[in-house]
């Protein structure tokens, strides 16, 4: 509100706003989504996951079994499996789902070496695990929303102002405030580049 040049106080909450304060809250939330989706592989959106397989279970739902509710895409260059410790860790080979379905027809018991993701968001191995293996994977998170008073963006704190300036640009663009837009862009661009 302050950087947009809107008089008054607040907002003290992001919920139940009306009028110009609702516009500011909405533009701030949208600015954060736009920043996250501007590039496909931001470092701050990368995360790591570790999970243990079950003996005799070859397919796992990303959402229901692995509970990866914020997983957007797996990093197919960083997927590993080990039995007892990282001393015996081996990298898994990713196959596209179509390639996997066309090439692998039987699933013997053993240590998995190949992995795929089905269109239904299930991870599947080329073998049925014969032991409890530990799977370690990197992934990129889905864009997070700022919608509650306590929400904090996952971007490093010293870059939080990039959200402010993007929101000011959006507000100024809607209001036709070209000088404000130009100033906000001059503040936003160097932060975004960093």
PDB file of C-alpha atoms in Angstrom:
ATOM      1  CA  UNK A   1       0.000   0.000   0.000  1.00  0.00           C
ATOM      2  CA  UNK A   2       2.743   2.411   0.954  1.00  0.00           C
ATOM      3  CA  UNK A   3       4.814   1.840  -2.211  1.00  0.00           C
ATOM      4  CA  UNK A   4       1.661   2.180  -4.340  1.00  0.00           C
ATOM      5  CA  UNK A   5       1.108   5.634  -2.835  1.00  0.00           C
ATOM      6  CA  UNK A   6      -2.267   4.737  -1.376  1.00  0.00           C
ATOM      7  CA  UNK A   7      -3.173   6.884   1.618  1.00  0.00           C
ATOM      8  CA  UNK A   8      -4.290   5.467   4.928  1.00  0.00           C
ATOM      9  CA  UNK A   9      -3.254   2.523   7.053  1.00  0.00           C
ATOM     10  CA  UNK A  10      -3.157  -1.214   6.611  1.00  0.00           C
ATOM     11  CA  UNK A  11      -3.979  -3.634   5.459  1.00  0.00           C
ATOM     12  CA  UNK A  12      -3.635  -5.347   8.826  1.00  0.00           C
ATOM     13  CA  UNK A  13      -4.896  -8.611   7.369  1.00  0.00           C
ATOM     14  CA  UNK A  14      -4.895 -10.218   3.933  1.00  0.00           C
ATOM     15  CA  UNK A  15      -8.388 -11.625   4.397  1.00  0.00           C
ATOM     16  CA  UNK A  16     -11.735  -9.863   4.001  1.00  0.00           C
ATOM     17  CA  UNK A  17     -10.310  -6.816   2.251  1.00  0.00           C
ATOM     18  CA  UNK A  18     -12.391  -4.646  -0.065  1.00  0.00           C
ATOM     19  CA  UNK A  19     -11.745  -1.883  -2.554  1.00  0.00           C
ATOM     20  CA  UNK A  20      -8.207  -0.676  -3.155  1.00  0.00           C
ATOM     21  CA  UNK A  21      -6.773  -2.746  -0.277  1.00  0.00           C
ATOM     22  CA  UNK A  22      -8.225  -5.907  -1.843  1.00  0.00           C
ATOM     23  CA  UNK A  23      -6.538  -4.956  -5.126  1.00  0.00           C
ATOM     24  CA  UNK A  24      -3.214  -4.580  -3.326  1.00  0.00           C
ATOM     25  CA  UNK A  25      -3.568  -7.910  -1.514  1.00  0.00           C
ATOM     26  CA  UNK A  26      -4.642  -9.681  -4.720  1.00  0.00           C
ATOM     27  CA  UNK A  27      -1.836  -8.144  -6.777  1.00  0.00           C
ATOM     28  CA  UNK A  28       0.738  -9.153  -4.174  1.00  0.00           C
ATOM     29  CA  UNK A  29      -0.489 -12.735  -4.172  1.00  0.00           C
ATOM     30  CA  UNK A  30      -0.538 -12.805  -7.982  1.00  0.00           C
ATOM     31  CA  UNK A  31       2.930 -11.230  -8.195  1.00  0.00           C
ATOM     32  CA  UNK A  32       4.377 -14.087  -6.160  1.00  0.00           C
ATOM     33  CA  UNK A  33       2.757 -16.693  -8.434  1.00  0.00           C
ATOM     34  CA  UNK A  34       4.033 -14.859 -11.544  1.00  0.00           C
ATOM     35  CA  UNK A  35       7.594 -14.750 -10.198  1.00  0.00           C
ATOM     36  CA  UNK A  36       7.578 -18.460  -9.388  1.00  0.00           C
ATOM     37  CA  UNK A  37       6.221 -19.444 -12.790  1.00  0.00           C
ATOM     38  CA  UNK A  38       8.468 -17.095 -14.767  1.00  0.00           C
ATOM     39  CA  UNK A  39      11.238 -19.708 -14.861  1.00  0.00           C
ATOM     40  CA  UNK A  40      10.894 -23.475 -14.691  1.00  0.00           C
ATOM     41  CA  UNK A  41      13.773 -24.307 -12.335  1.00  0.00           C
ATOM     42  CA  UNK A  42      14.327 -21.711  -9.622  1.00  0.00           C
ATOM     43  CA  UNK A  43      16.797 -22.909  -6.980  1.00  0.00           C
ATOM     44  CA  UNK A  44      14.493 -21.809  -4.157  1.00  0.00           C
ATOM     45  CA  UNK A  45      11.755 -24.088  -5.510  1.00  0.00           C
ATOM     46  CA  UNK A  46      13.961 -27.166  -5.465  1.00  0.00           C
ATOM     47  CA  UNK A  47      13.498 -29.679  -2.697  1.00  0.00           C
ATOM     48  CA  UNK A  48      14.707 -33.146  -1.751  1.00  0.00           C
ATOM     49  CA  UNK A  49      12.680 -36.149  -0.775  1.00  0.00           C
ATOM     50  CA  UNK A  50      13.638 -39.407   0.919  1.00  0.00           C
ATOM     51  CA  UNK A  51      11.314 -42.355   1.236  1.00  0.00           C
ATOM     52  CA  UNK A  52      11.408 -46.100   1.844  1.00  0.00           C
ATOM     53  CA  UNK A  53       9.881 -48.658  -0.488  1.00  0.00           C
ATOM     54  CA  UNK A  54       7.720 -51.533   0.682  1.00  0.00           C
ATOM     55  CA  UNK A  55       8.645 -55.129  -0.060  1.00  0.00           C
ATOM     56  CA  UNK A  56       6.475 -56.399  -2.909  1.00  0.00           C
ATOM     57  CA  UNK A  57       5.068 -52.974  -3.913  1.00  0.00           C
ATOM     58  CA  UNK A  58       6.187 -51.684  -7.325  1.00  0.00           C
ATOM     59  CA  UNK A  59       3.992 -48.571  -7.829  1.00  0.00           C
ATOM     60  CA  UNK A  60       3.450 -45.611  -5.514  1.00  0.00           C
ATOM     61  CA  UNK A  61       1.085 -42.668  -5.820  1.00  0.00           C
ATOM     62  CA  UNK A  62       3.017 -39.392  -5.640  1.00  0.00           C
ATOM     63  CA  UNK A  63       0.198 -37.733  -3.695  1.00  0.00           C
ATOM     64  CA  UNK A  64      -1.326 -40.551  -1.621  1.00  0.00           C
ATOM     65  CA  UNK A  65       1.616 -42.871  -0.894  1.00  0.00           C
ATOM     66  CA  UNK A  66       4.553 -40.466  -0.964  1.00  0.00           C
ATOM     67  CA  UNK A  67       2.559 -37.458   0.329  1.00  0.00           C
ATOM     68  CA  UNK A  68       4.362 -35.112  -2.067  1.00  0.00           C
ATOM     69  CA  UNK A  69       1.509 -32.628  -2.284  1.00  0.00           C
ATOM     70  CA  UNK A  70       3.719 -29.799  -3.571  1.00  0.00           C
ATOM     71  CA  UNK A  71       5.705 -31.795  -6.140  1.00  0.00           C
ATOM     72  CA  UNK A  72       5.524 -30.269  -9.602  1.00  0.00           C
ATOM     73  CA  UNK A  73       8.286 -32.122 -11.427  1.00  0.00           C
ATOM     74  CA  UNK A  74      11.025 -34.604 -10.533  1.00  0.00           C
ATOM     75  CA  UNK A  75      14.676 -33.911 -11.280  1.00  0.00           C
ATOM     76  CA  UNK A  76      15.471 -36.946 -13.366  1.00  0.00           C
ATOM     77  CA  UNK A  77      19.215 -36.470 -12.944  1.00  0.00           C
ATOM     78  CA  UNK A  78      19.123 -36.905  -9.180  1.00  0.00           C
ATOM     79  CA  UNK A  79      17.249 -40.081  -8.268  1.00  0.00           C
ATOM     80  CA  UNK A  80      19.063 -42.660  -6.156  1.00  0.00           C
ATOM     81  CA  UNK A  81      18.305 -45.909  -4.336  1.00  0.00           C
ATOM     82  CA  UNK A  82      20.179 -47.726  -1.573  1.00  0.00           C
ATOM     83  CA  UNK A  83      19.594 -50.757   0.606  1.00  0.00           C
ATOM     84  CA  UNK A  84      21.447 -50.244   3.893  1.00  0.00           C
ATOM     85  CA  UNK A  85      23.500 -47.051   3.513  1.00  0.00           C
ATOM     86  CA  UNK A  86      24.616 -44.552   0.915  1.00  0.00           C
ATOM     87  CA  UNK A  87      27.705 -46.751   0.464  1.00  0.00           C
ATOM     88  CA  UNK A  88      25.636 -48.973  -1.848  1.00  0.00           C
ATOM     89  CA  UNK A  89      23.642 -46.112  -3.394  1.00  0.00           C
ATOM     90  CA  UNK A  90      22.990 -46.377  -7.129  1.00  0.00           C
ATOM     91  CA  UNK A  91      21.425 -43.896  -9.505  1.00  0.00           C
ATOM     92  CA  UNK A  92      18.092 -44.946 -11.012  1.00  0.00           C
ATOM     93  CA  UNK A  93      17.548 -44.539 -14.754  1.00  0.00           C
ATOM     94  CA  UNK A  94      14.418 -42.622 -15.735  1.00  0.00           C
ATOM     95  CA  UNK A  95      12.339 -43.855 -18.658  1.00  0.00           C
ATOM     96  CA  UNK A  96       9.498 -41.899 -20.181  1.00  0.00           C
ATOM     97  CA  UNK A  97       6.194 -43.587 -19.412  1.00  0.00           C
ATOM     98  CA  UNK A  98       5.653 -44.625 -23.044  1.00  0.00           C
ATOM     99  CA  UNK A  99       9.163 -46.076 -23.310  1.00  0.00           C
ATOM    100  CA  UNK A 100       8.690 -47.898 -19.996  1.00  0.00           C
ATOM    101  CA  UNK A 101       5.328 -49.385 -21.079  1.00  0.00           C
ATOM    102  CA  UNK A 102       6.730 -50.513 -24.434  1.00  0.00           C
ATOM    103  CA  UNK A 103       9.951 -52.030 -23.086  1.00  0.00           C
ATOM    104  CA  UNK A 104       9.113 -53.492 -19.687  1.00  0.00           C
ATOM    105  CA  UNK A 105       6.402 -56.142 -19.566  1.00  0.00           C
ATOM    106  CA  UNK A 106       7.345 -58.287 -16.581  1.00  0.00           C
ATOM    107  CA  UNK A 107       8.319 -57.150 -13.113  1.00  0.00           C
ATOM    108  CA  UNK A 108      10.547 -59.700 -11.377  1.00  0.00           C
ATOM    109  CA  UNK A 109      11.443 -59.370  -7.728  1.00  0.00           C
ATOM    110  CA  UNK A 110      14.716 -57.530  -7.103  1.00  0.00           C
ATOM    111  CA  UNK A 111      16.472 -54.219  -6.678  1.00  0.00           C
ATOM    112  CA  UNK A 112      14.913 -51.518  -8.900  1.00  0.00           C
ATOM    113  CA  UNK A 113      17.180 -49.902 -11.492  1.00  0.00           C
ATOM    114  CA  UNK A 114      14.639 -48.068 -13.666  1.00  0.00           C
ATOM    115  CA  UNK A 115      11.870 -45.660 -12.649  1.00  0.00           C
ATOM    116  CA  UNK A 116       9.035 -43.891 -14.469  1.00  0.00           C
ATOM    117  CA  UNK A 117       6.120 -41.607 -13.666  1.00  0.00           C
ATOM    118  CA  UNK A 118       2.731 -42.560 -15.067  1.00  0.00           C
ATOM    119  CA  UNK A 119       0.165 -40.038 -16.321  1.00  0.00           C
ATOM    120  CA  UNK A 120      -1.786 -40.760 -13.104  1.00  0.00           C
ATOM    121  CA  UNK A 121       1.140 -39.443 -11.010  1.00  0.00           C
ATOM    122  CA  UNK A 122       2.409 -42.839  -9.893  1.00  0.00           C
ATOM    123  CA  UNK A 123       6.066 -43.745  -9.639  1.00  0.00           C
ATOM    124  CA  UNK A 124       6.771 -47.267 -10.890  1.00  0.00           C
ATOM    125  CA  UNK A 125       9.893 -49.439 -10.857  1.00  0.00           C
ATOM    126  CA  UNK A 126      11.068 -52.019 -13.374  1.00  0.00           C
ATOM    127  CA  UNK A 127      11.199 -54.637 -10.604  1.00  0.00           C
ATOM    128  CA  UNK A 128       9.154 -55.370  -7.531  1.00  0.00           C
ATOM    129  CA  UNK A 129      11.309 -54.458  -4.513  1.00  0.00           C
ATOM    130  CA  UNK A 130      12.589 -57.548  -2.688  1.00  0.00           C
ATOM    131  CA  UNK A 131      13.693 -55.487   0.319  1.00  0.00           C
ATOM    132  CA  UNK A 132      13.115 -52.101   1.911  1.00  0.00           C
ATOM    133  CA  UNK A 133      15.115 -49.644  -0.205  1.00  0.00           C
ATOM    134  CA  UNK A 134      15.604 -45.948   0.469  1.00  0.00           C
ATOM    135  CA  UNK A 135      14.725 -43.711  -2.447  1.00  0.00           C
ATOM    136  CA  UNK A 136      16.269 -40.232  -2.571  1.00  0.00           C
ATOM    137  CA  UNK A 137      15.008 -37.745  -5.149  1.00  0.00           C
ATOM    138  CA  UNK A 138      15.169 -34.071  -5.980  1.00  0.00           C
ATOM    139  CA  UNK A 139      12.076 -32.265  -7.241  1.00  0.00           C
ATOM    140  CA  UNK A 140      10.697 -28.833  -7.954  1.00  0.00           C
ATOM    141  CA  UNK A 141       7.742 -27.617  -5.933  1.00  0.00           C
ATOM    142  CA  UNK A 142       4.499 -26.282  -7.318  1.00  0.00           C
ATOM    143  CA  UNK A 143       4.077 -22.517  -6.974  1.00  0.00           C
ATOM    144  CA  UNK A 144       3.006 -21.599  -3.474  1.00  0.00           C
ATOM    145  CA  UNK A 145       0.244 -19.122  -2.753  1.00  0.00           C
ATOM    146  CA  UNK A 146       0.302 -16.234  -0.323  1.00  0.00           C
ATOM    147  CA  UNK A 147      -3.212 -16.304   1.084  1.00  0.00           C
ATOM    148  CA  UNK A 148      -2.964 -16.251   4.887  1.00  0.00           C
ATOM    149  CA  UNK A 149      -1.544 -13.649   7.264  1.00  0.00           C
ATOM    150  CA  UNK A 150       1.207 -16.023   8.388  1.00  0.00           C
ATOM    151  CA  UNK A 151       2.331 -17.153   4.894  1.00  0.00           C
ATOM    152  CA  UNK A 152       6.001 -16.494   4.182  1.00  0.00           C
ATOM    153  CA  UNK A 153       7.389 -16.928   0.669  1.00  0.00           C
ATOM    154  CA  UNK A 154      10.063 -19.595   0.260  1.00  0.00           C
ATOM    155  CA  UNK A 155      12.356 -17.232  -1.618  1.00  0.00           C
ATOM    156  CA  UNK A 156      15.311 -16.042   0.520  1.00  0.00           C
ATOM    157  CA  UNK A 157      14.265 -13.132   2.732  1.00  0.00           C
ATOM    158  CA  UNK A 158      16.634 -10.618   1.137  1.00  0.00           C
ATOM    159  CA  UNK A 159      14.637 -11.047  -2.100  1.00  0.00           C
ATOM    160  CA  UNK A 160      11.167 -10.523  -0.602  1.00  0.00           C
ATOM    161  CA  UNK A 161      11.026  -6.999  -2.040  1.00  0.00           C
ATOM    162  CA  UNK A 162      10.943  -8.468  -5.556  1.00  0.00           C
ATOM    163  CA  UNK A 163       7.362  -9.475  -4.730  1.00  0.00           C
ATOM    164  CA  UNK A 164       6.540  -5.980  -3.483  1.00  0.00           C
ATOM    165  CA  UNK A 165       7.855  -4.273  -6.606  1.00  0.00           C
ATOM    166  CA  UNK A 166       6.177  -6.744  -8.946  1.00  0.00           C
ATOM    167  CA  UNK A 167       2.884  -6.105  -7.119  1.00  0.00           C
ATOM    168  CA  UNK A 168       3.397  -2.330  -7.394  1.00  0.00           C
ATOM    169  CA  UNK A 169       4.040  -2.712 -11.138  1.00  0.00           C
ATOM    170  CA  UNK A 170       0.815  -4.694 -11.489  1.00  0.00           C
ATOM    171  CA  UNK A 171      -1.128  -2.138  -9.449  1.00  0.00           C
ATOM    172  CA  UNK A 172       0.350   0.810 -11.377  1.00  0.00           C
ATOM    173  CA  UNK A 173      -0.324  -0.883 -14.717  1.00  0.00           C
ATOM    174  CA  UNK A 174      -3.970  -1.370 -13.824  1.00  0.00           C
ATOM    175  CA  UNK A 175      -4.311   2.207 -12.555  1.00  0.00           C
ATOM    176  CA  UNK A 176      -2.484   3.736 -15.542  1.00  0.00           C
ATOM    177  CA  UNK A 177       0.167   5.242 -13.265  1.00  0.00           C
ATOM    178  CA  UNK A 178       3.085   5.229 -15.715  1.00  0.00           C
ATOM    179  CA  UNK A 179       5.553   7.065 -13.447  1.00  0.00           C
ATOM    180  CA  UNK A 180       4.870   4.693 -10.568  1.00  0.00           C
ATOM    181  CA  UNK A 181       5.174   1.727 -12.924  1.00  0.00           C
ATOM    182  CA  UNK A 182       8.554   2.940 -14.232  1.00  0.00           C
ATOM    183  CA  UNK A 183       9.885   3.506 -10.718  1.00  0.00           C
ATOM    184  CA  UNK A 184       8.665   0.088  -9.502  1.00  0.00           C
ATOM    185  CA  UNK A 185      10.232  -1.584 -12.541  1.00  0.00           C
ATOM    186  CA  UNK A 186      13.566   0.148 -11.807  1.00  0.00           C
ATOM    187  CA  UNK A 187      13.463  -1.399  -8.313  1.00  0.00           C
ATOM    188  CA  UNK A 188      12.155  -4.782  -9.460  1.00  0.00           C
ATOM    189  CA  UNK A 189      14.473  -5.535 -12.384  1.00  0.00           C
ATOM    190  CA  UNK A 190      17.807  -5.683 -10.489  1.00  0.00           C
ATOM    191  CA  UNK A 191      16.290  -7.821  -7.733  1.00  0.00           C
ATOM    192  CA  UNK A 192      14.718 -10.189 -10.243  1.00  0.00           C
ATOM    193  CA  UNK A 193      18.010 -10.518 -12.124  1.00  0.00           C
ATOM    194  CA  UNK A 194      19.811 -11.426  -8.882  1.00  0.00           C
TER     195      UNK A 194
END
